[in-house]
Backbone as JSON, one array per atom type, in Angstrom:
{
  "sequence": "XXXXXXXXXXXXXXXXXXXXXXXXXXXXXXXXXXXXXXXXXXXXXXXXXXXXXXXXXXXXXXXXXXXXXXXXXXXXXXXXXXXXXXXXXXXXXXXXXXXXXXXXXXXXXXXXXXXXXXXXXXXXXXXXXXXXXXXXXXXXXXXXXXXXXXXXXXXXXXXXXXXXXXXXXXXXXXXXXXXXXXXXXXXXXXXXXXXXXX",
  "N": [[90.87, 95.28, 131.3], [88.43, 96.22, 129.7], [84.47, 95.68, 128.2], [82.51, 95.2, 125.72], [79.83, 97.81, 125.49], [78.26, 98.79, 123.42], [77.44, 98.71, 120.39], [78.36, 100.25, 116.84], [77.04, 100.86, 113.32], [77.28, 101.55, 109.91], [74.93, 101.27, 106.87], [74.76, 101.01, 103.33], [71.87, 102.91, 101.99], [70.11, 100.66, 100.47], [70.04, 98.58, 102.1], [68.14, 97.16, 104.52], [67.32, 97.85, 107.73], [66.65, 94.67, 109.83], [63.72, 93.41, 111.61], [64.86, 91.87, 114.41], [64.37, 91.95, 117.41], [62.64, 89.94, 119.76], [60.12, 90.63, 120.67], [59.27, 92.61, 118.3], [56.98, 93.02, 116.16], [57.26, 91.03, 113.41], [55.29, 90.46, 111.47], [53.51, 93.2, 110.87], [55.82, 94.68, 110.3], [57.28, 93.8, 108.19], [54.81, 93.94, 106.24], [54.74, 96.7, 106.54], [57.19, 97.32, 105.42], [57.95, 96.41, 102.73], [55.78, 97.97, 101.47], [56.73, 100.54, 101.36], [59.6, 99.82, 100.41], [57.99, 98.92, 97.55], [57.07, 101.23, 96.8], [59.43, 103.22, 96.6], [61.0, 101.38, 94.54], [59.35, 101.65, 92.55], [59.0, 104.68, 92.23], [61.74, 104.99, 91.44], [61.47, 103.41, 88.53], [60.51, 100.95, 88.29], [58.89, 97.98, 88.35], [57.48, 95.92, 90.92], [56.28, 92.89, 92.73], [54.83, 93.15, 95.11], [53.17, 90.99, 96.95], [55.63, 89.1, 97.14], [57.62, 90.44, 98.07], [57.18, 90.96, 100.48], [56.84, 88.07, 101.74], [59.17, 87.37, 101.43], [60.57, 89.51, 103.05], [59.58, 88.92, 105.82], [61.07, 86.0, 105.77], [63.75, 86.13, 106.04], [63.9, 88.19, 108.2], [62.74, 86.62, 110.1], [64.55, 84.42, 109.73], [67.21, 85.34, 110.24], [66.42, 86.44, 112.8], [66.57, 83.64, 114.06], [68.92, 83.56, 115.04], [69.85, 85.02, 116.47], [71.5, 87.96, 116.77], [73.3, 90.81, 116.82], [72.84, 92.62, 115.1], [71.13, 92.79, 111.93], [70.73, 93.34, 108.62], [69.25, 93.28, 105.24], [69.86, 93.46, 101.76], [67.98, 95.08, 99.4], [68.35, 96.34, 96.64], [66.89, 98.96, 94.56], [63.62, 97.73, 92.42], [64.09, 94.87, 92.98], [62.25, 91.86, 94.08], [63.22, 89.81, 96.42], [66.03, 89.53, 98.71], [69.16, 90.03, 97.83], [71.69, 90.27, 99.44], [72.84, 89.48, 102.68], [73.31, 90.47, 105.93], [74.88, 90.33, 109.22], [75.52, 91.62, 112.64], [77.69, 90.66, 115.08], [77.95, 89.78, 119.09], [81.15, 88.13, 120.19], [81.57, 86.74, 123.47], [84.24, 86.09, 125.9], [84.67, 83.17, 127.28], [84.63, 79.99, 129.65], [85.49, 77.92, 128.35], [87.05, 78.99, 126.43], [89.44, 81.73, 127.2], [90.25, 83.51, 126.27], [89.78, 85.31, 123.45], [91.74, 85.42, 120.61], [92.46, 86.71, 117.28], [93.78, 84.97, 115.44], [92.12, 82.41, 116.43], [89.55, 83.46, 116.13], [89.62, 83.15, 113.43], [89.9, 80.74, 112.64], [87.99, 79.52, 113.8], [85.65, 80.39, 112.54], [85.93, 79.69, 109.88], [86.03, 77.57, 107.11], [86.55, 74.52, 104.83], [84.89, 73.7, 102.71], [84.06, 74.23, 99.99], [87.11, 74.55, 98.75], [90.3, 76.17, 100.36], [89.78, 78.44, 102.72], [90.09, 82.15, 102.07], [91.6, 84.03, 104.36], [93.03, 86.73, 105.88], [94.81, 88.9, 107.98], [94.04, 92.08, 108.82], [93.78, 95.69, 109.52], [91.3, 97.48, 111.37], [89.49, 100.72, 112.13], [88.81, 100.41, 114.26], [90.54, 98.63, 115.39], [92.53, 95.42, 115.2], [91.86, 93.09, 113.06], [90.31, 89.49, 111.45], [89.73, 88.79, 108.0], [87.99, 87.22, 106.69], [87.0, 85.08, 103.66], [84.83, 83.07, 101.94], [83.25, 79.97, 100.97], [79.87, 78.67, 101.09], [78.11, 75.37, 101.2], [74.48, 75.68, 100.81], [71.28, 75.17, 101.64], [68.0, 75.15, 99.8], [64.58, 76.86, 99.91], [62.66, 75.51, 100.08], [63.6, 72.83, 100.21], [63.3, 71.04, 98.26], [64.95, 71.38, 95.93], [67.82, 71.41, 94.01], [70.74, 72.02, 96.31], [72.26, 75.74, 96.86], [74.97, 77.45, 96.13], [76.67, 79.12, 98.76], [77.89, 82.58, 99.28], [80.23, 83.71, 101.32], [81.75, 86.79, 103.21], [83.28, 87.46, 106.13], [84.55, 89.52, 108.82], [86.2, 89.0, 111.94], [86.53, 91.15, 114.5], [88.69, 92.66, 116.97], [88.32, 94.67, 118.68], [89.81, 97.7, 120.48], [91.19, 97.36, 123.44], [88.56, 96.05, 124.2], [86.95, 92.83, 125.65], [85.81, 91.24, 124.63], [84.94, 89.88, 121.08], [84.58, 91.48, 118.28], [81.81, 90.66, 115.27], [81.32, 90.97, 111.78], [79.1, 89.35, 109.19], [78.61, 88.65, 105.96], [76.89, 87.74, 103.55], [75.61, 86.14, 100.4], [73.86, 84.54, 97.51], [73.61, 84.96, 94.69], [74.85, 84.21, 91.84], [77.51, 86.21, 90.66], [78.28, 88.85, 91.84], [80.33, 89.12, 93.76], [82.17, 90.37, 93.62], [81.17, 92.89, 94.28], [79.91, 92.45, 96.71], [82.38, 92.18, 98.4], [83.38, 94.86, 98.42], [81.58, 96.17, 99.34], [81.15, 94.88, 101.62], [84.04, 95.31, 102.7], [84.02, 97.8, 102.98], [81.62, 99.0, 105.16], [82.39, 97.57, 107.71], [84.67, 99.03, 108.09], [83.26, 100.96, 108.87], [82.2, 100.31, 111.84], [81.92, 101.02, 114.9], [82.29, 100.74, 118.5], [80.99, 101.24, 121.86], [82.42, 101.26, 125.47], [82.51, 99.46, 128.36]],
  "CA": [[90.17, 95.29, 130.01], [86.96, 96.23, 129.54], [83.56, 95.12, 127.3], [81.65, 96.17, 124.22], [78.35, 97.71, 125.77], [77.51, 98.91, 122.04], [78.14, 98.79, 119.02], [77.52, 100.83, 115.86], [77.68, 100.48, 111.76], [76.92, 102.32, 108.75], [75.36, 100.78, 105.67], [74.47, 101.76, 102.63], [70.61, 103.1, 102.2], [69.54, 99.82, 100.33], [70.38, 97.85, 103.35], [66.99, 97.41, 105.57], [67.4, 96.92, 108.98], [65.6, 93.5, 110.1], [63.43, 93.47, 113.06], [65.19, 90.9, 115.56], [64.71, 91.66, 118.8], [61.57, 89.09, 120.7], [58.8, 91.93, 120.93], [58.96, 92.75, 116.98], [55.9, 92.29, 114.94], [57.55, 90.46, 112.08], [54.2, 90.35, 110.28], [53.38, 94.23, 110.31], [56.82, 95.43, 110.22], [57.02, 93.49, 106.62], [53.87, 94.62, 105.25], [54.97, 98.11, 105.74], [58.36, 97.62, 104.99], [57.34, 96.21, 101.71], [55.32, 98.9, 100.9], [57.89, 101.26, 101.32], [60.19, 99.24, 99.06], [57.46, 99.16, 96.38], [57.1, 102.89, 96.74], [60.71, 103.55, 96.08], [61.26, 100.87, 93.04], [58.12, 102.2, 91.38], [59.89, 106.2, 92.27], [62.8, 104.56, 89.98], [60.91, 103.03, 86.89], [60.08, 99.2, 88.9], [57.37, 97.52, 89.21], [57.91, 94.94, 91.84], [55.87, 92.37, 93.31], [54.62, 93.45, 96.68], [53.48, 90.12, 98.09], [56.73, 88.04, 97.14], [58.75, 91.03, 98.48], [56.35, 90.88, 102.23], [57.1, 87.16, 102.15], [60.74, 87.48, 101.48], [61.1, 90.12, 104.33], [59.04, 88.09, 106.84], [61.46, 85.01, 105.72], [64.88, 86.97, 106.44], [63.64, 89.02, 109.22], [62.62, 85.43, 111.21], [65.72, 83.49, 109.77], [67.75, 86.34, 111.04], [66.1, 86.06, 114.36], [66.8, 82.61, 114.77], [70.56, 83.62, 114.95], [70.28, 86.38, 117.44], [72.74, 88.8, 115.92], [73.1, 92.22, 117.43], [72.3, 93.98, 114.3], [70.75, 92.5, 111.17], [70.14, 94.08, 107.37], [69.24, 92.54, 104.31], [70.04, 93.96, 101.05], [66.73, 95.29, 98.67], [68.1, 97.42, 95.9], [65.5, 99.38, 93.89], [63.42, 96.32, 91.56], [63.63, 93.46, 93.45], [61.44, 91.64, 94.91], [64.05, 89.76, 96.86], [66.81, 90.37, 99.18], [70.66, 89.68, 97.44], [72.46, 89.74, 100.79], [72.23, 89.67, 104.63], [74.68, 91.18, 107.02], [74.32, 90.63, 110.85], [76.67, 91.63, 113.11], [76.82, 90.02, 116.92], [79.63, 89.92, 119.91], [81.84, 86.94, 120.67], [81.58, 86.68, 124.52], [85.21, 85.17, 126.26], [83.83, 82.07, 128.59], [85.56, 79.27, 130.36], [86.16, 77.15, 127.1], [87.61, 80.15, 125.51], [89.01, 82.86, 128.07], [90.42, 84.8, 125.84], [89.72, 85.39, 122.64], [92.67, 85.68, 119.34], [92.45, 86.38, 115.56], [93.49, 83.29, 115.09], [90.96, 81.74, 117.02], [88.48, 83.6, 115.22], [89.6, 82.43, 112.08], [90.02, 78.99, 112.46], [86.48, 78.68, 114.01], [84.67, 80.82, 111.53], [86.17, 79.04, 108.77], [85.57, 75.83, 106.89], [86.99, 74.62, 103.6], [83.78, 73.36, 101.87], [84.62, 74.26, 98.78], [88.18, 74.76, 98.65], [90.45, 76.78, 101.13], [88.79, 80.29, 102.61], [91.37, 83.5, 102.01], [92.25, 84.5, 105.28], [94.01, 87.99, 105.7], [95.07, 89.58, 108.82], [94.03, 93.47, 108.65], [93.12, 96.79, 111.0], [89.8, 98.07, 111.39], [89.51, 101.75, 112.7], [88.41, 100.08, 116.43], [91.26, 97.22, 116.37], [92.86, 94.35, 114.15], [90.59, 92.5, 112.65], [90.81, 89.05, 110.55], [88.94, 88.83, 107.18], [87.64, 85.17, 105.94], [86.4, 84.83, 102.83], [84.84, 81.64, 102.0], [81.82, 79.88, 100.15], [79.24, 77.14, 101.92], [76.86, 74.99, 100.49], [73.39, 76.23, 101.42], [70.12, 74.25, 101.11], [67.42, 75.88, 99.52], [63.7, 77.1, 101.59], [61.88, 74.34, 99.74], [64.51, 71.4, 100.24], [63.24, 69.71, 97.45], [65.52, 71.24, 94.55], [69.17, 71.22, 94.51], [71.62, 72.91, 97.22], [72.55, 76.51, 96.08], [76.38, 78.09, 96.34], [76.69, 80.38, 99.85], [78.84, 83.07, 99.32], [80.16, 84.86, 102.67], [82.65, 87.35, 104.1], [83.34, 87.56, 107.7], [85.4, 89.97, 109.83], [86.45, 88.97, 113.27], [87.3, 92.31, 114.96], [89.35, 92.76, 118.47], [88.21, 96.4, 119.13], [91.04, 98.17, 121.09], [90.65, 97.68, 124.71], [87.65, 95.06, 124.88], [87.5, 91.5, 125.82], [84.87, 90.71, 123.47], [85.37, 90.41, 119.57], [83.07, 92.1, 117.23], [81.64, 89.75, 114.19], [80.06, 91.21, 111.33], [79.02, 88.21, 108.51], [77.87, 89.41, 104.55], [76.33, 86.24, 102.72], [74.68, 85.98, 99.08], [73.66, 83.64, 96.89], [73.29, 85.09, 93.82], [76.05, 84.56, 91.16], [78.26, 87.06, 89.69], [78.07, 89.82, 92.98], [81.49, 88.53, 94.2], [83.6, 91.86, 93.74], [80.81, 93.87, 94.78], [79.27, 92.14, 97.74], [83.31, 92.17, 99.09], [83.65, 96.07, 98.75], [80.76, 96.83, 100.43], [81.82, 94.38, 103.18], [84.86, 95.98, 103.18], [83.16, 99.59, 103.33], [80.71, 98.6, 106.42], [83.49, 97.03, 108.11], [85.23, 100.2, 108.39], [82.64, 101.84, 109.71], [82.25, 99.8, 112.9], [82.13, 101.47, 116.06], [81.69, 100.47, 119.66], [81.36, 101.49, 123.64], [82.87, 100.12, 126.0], [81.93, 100.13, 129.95]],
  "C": [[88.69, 95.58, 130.23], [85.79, 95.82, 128.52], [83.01, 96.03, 126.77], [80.05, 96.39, 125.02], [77.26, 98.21, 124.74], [77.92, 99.07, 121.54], [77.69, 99.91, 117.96], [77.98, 100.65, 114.41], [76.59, 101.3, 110.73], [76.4, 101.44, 107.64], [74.72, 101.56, 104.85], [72.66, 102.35, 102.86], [69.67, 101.87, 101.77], [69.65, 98.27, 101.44], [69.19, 97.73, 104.05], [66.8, 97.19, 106.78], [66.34, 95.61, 109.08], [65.05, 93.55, 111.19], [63.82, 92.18, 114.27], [65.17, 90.96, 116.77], [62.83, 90.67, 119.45], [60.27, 89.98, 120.12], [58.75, 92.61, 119.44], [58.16, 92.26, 116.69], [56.48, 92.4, 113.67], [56.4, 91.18, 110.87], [53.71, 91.95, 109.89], [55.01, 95.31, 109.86], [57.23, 95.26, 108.24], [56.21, 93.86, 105.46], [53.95, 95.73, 105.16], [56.1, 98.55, 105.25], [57.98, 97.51, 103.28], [56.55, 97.23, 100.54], [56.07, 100.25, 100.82], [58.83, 100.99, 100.24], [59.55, 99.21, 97.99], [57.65, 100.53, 96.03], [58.34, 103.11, 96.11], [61.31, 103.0, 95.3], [60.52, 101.55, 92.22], [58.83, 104.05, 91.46], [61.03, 105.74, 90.96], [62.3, 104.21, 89.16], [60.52, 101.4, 87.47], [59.48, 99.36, 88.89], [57.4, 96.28, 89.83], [56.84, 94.2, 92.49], [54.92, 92.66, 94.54], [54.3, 92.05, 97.57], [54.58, 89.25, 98.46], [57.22, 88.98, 98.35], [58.3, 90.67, 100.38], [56.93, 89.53, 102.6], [58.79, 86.94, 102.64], [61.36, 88.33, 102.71], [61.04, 89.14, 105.66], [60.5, 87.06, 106.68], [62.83, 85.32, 106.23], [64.49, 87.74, 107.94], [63.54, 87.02, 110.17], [64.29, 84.36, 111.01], [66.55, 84.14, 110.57], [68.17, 86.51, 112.51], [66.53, 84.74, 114.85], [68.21, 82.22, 115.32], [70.8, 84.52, 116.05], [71.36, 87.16, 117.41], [72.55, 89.97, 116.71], [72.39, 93.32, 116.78], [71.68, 92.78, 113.14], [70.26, 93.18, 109.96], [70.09, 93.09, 106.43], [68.93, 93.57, 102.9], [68.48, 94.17, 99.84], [67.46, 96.59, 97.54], [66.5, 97.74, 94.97], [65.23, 97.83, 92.91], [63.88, 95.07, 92.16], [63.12, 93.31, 94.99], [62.32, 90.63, 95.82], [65.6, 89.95, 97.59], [68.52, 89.51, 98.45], [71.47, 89.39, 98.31], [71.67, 89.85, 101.83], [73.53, 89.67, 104.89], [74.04, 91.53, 108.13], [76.43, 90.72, 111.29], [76.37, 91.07, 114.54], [78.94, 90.31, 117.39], [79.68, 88.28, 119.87], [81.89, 87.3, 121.96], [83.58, 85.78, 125.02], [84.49, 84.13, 126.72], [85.21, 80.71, 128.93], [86.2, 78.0, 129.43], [87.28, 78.0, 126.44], [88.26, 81.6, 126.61], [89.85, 84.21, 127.6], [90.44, 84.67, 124.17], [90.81, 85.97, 121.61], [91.86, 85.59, 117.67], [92.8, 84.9, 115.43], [92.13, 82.78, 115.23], [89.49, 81.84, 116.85], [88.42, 83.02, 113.69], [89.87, 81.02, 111.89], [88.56, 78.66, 112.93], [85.49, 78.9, 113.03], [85.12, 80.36, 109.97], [85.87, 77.36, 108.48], [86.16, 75.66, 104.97], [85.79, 73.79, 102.72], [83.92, 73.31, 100.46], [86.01, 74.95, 98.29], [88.71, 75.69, 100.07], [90.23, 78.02, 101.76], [90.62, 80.86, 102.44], [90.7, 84.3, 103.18], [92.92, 85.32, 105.58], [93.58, 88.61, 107.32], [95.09, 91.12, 108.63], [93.8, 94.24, 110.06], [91.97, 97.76, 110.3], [90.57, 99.55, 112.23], [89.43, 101.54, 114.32], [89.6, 99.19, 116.29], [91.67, 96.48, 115.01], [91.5, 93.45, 114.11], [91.77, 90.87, 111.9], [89.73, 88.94, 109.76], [88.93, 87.61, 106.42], [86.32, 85.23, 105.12], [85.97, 83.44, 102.3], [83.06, 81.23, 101.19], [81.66, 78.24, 100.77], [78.25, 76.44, 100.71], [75.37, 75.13, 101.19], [72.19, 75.48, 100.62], [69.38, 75.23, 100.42], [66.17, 76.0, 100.2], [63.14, 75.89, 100.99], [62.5, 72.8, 100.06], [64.13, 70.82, 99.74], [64.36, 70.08, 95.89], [66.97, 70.86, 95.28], [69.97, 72.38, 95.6], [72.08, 74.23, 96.36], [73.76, 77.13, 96.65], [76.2, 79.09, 97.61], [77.66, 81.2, 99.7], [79.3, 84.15, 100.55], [81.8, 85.38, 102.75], [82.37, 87.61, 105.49], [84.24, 88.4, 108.28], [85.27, 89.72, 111.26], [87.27, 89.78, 114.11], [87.55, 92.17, 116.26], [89.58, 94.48, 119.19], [89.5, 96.79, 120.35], [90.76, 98.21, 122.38], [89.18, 96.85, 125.26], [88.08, 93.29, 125.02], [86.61, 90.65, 125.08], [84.95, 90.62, 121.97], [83.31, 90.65, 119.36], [82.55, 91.23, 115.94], [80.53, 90.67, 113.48], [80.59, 89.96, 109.26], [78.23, 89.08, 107.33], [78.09, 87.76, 103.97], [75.59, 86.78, 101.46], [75.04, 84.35, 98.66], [73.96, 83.92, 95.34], [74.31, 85.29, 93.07], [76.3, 85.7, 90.6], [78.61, 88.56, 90.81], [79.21, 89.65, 93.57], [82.54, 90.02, 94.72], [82.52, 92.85, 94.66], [80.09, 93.95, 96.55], [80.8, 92.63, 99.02], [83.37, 93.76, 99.36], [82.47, 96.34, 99.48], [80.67, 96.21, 101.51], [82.67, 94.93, 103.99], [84.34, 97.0, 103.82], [82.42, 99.44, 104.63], [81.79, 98.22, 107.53], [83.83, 98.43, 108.78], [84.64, 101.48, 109.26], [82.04, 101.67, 111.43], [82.34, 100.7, 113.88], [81.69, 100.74, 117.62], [82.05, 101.47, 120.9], [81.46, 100.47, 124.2], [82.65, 100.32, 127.31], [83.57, 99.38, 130.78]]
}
């Protein structure tokens, strides 16, 4: 068997990559991302914020980081000054707790019944079977003084064809009513997955 020595994924254009790797300047990468995003709401008919939106990058771009993901985006359609989702993707390593990694075993760890049971479906990705866990957390909010706000996430735990590593890519929101649409474009990304393998 051999390992994932990269990966690759498609998303849409309102997607922004996040800067996560150590050696990123958070703080200018935001202020010109930002300005970029103003630029192209105000091109559509917006008029958007600019410092919320700088803060809001910065705040995603470092949460992001604190997860060390392989890849990281966070969703900015045109007009807002906030991001609707985040989608990182990272590897599952085997190790001596675990020395080989199963669907199952992805879906029983990446699941949790918090608010009722996740939907669980066994599918195939273009690289490999995959399993797909849908599921909703309770998520604090940045201030921790109001109330907890609904997490809504999909997860695929992919078994690319021929590695010993799974692939994970995670799509989260908050924001009610996005449910159908946050899933198809999970789906859609998903599909576009690619890796090498050494």
């Amino acid at each position: 068997m051999s390992d994932i020595r990269a990966c690759g994924i498609v998303v849409p254009t309102d997607w922004v990559p996040l800067p996560i790797e150590p050696s990123d300047d958070v703080r200018s990468w935001s202020k010109s991302t930002a300005a970029e995003l103003q630029d192209r709401s105000k091109a559509a008919g917006y008029d958007i914020d600019k410092r919320a939106l700088r803060k809001d990058l910065r705040f995603r771009a470092e949460d992001s980081r604190s997860r060390e993901p392989f890849y990281a985006f966070a969703l900015y359609p045109d007009g807002f000054d906030f991001a609707l989702a985040i989608s990182e993707v990272d590897l599952i390593h085997p190790d001596d707790t675990v020395p080989q990694i199963t669907l199952d075993w992805l879906a029983e760890t990446f699941s949790a019944d918090d608010f009722g049971r996740p939907s669980i479906v066994h599918t195939d990705l273009p690289i490999g079977p995959a399993v797909r866990v849908r599921q909703n957390f309770a998520a604090g909010t940045r201030s921790h003084r109001g109330p907890g706000i609904l997490m809504e996430t999909l997860t695929y735990g992919v078994l690319p064809t021929g590695a010993e590593s799974a692939l994970m890519l995670l799509m989260s929101w908050t924001v009610p009513g996005l449910s159908k649409e946050m899933e198809e474009t999970a789906d859609n990304i998903a599909e576009t997955l690619t890796v090498d393998l050494y």
